Coordinates of C-alpha atoms in Angstrom, one line a residue:
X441 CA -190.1 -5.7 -104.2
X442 CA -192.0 -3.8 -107.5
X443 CA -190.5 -0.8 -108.2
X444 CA -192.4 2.5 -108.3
X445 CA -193.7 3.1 -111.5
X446 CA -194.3 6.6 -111.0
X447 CA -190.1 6.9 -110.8
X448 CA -187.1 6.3 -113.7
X449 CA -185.4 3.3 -112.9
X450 CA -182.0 5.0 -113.9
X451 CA -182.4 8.1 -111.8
X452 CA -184.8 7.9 -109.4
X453 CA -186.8 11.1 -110.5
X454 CA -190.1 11.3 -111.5
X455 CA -190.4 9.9 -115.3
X456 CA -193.7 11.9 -115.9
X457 CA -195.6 8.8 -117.0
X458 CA -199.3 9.7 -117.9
X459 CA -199.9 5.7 -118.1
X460 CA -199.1 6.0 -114.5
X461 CA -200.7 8.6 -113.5
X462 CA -203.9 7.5 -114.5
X463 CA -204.2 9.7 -118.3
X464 CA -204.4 8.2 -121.5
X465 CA -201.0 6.8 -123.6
X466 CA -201.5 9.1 -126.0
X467 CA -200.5 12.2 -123.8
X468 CA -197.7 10.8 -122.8
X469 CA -194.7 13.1 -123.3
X470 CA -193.0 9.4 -125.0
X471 CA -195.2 9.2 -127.4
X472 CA -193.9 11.6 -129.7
X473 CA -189.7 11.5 -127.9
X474 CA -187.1 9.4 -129.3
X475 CA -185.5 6.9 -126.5
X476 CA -182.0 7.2 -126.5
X477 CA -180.6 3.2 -127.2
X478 CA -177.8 3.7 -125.1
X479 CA -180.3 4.9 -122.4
X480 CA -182.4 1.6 -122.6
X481 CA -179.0 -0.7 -122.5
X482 CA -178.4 0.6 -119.1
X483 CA -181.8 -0.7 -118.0
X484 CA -180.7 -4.2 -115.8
X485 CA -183.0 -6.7 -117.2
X486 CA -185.0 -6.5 -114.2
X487 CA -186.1 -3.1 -114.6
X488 CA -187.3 -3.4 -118.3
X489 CA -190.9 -3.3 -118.5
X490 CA -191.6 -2.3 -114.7
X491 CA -191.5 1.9 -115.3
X492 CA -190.9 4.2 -117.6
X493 CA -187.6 6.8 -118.2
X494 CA -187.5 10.1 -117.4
X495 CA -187.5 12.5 -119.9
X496 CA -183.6 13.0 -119.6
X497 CA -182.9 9.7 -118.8
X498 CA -184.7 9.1 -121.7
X499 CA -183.1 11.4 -123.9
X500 CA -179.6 10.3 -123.2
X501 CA -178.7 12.5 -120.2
X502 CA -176.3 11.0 -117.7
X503 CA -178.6 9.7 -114.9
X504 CA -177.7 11.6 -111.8
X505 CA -179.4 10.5 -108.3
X506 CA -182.0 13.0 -106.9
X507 CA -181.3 15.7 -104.8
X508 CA -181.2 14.8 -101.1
X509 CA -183.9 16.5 -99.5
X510 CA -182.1 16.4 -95.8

């Protein structure tokens, strides 16, 4: 199974990925970020390459799952 692209394979949320939503690179909110390193060594080897990090995910943050909505 491919993972959704439109979601960050650490938390789940939404990563906010213009590539994936159809906009150019360049307006990417990663384009002008810094990505955390100990954010990408938590990526399984599977996951790199497939979809983008979330912003906080991205930034370091502490990946938490997302809120149940039940």
């Amino acid at each position: 199974m491919l993972p959704d692209t439109l979601l960050c394979p650490l938390c789940g949320r939404s990563n906010q990925c213009a590539v994936s939503a159809g906009t150019p690179a360049e307006d990417c909110w990663c384009m002008t970020a810094t990505i955390s390193p100990s954010a990408l060594a938590q990526l399984p080897d599977s996951a790199r390459g497939q979809s983008c990090l979330c912003p906080a995910c991205a930034a370091g943050a502490t990946p938490a799952p997302p809120a149940d909505p039940h």
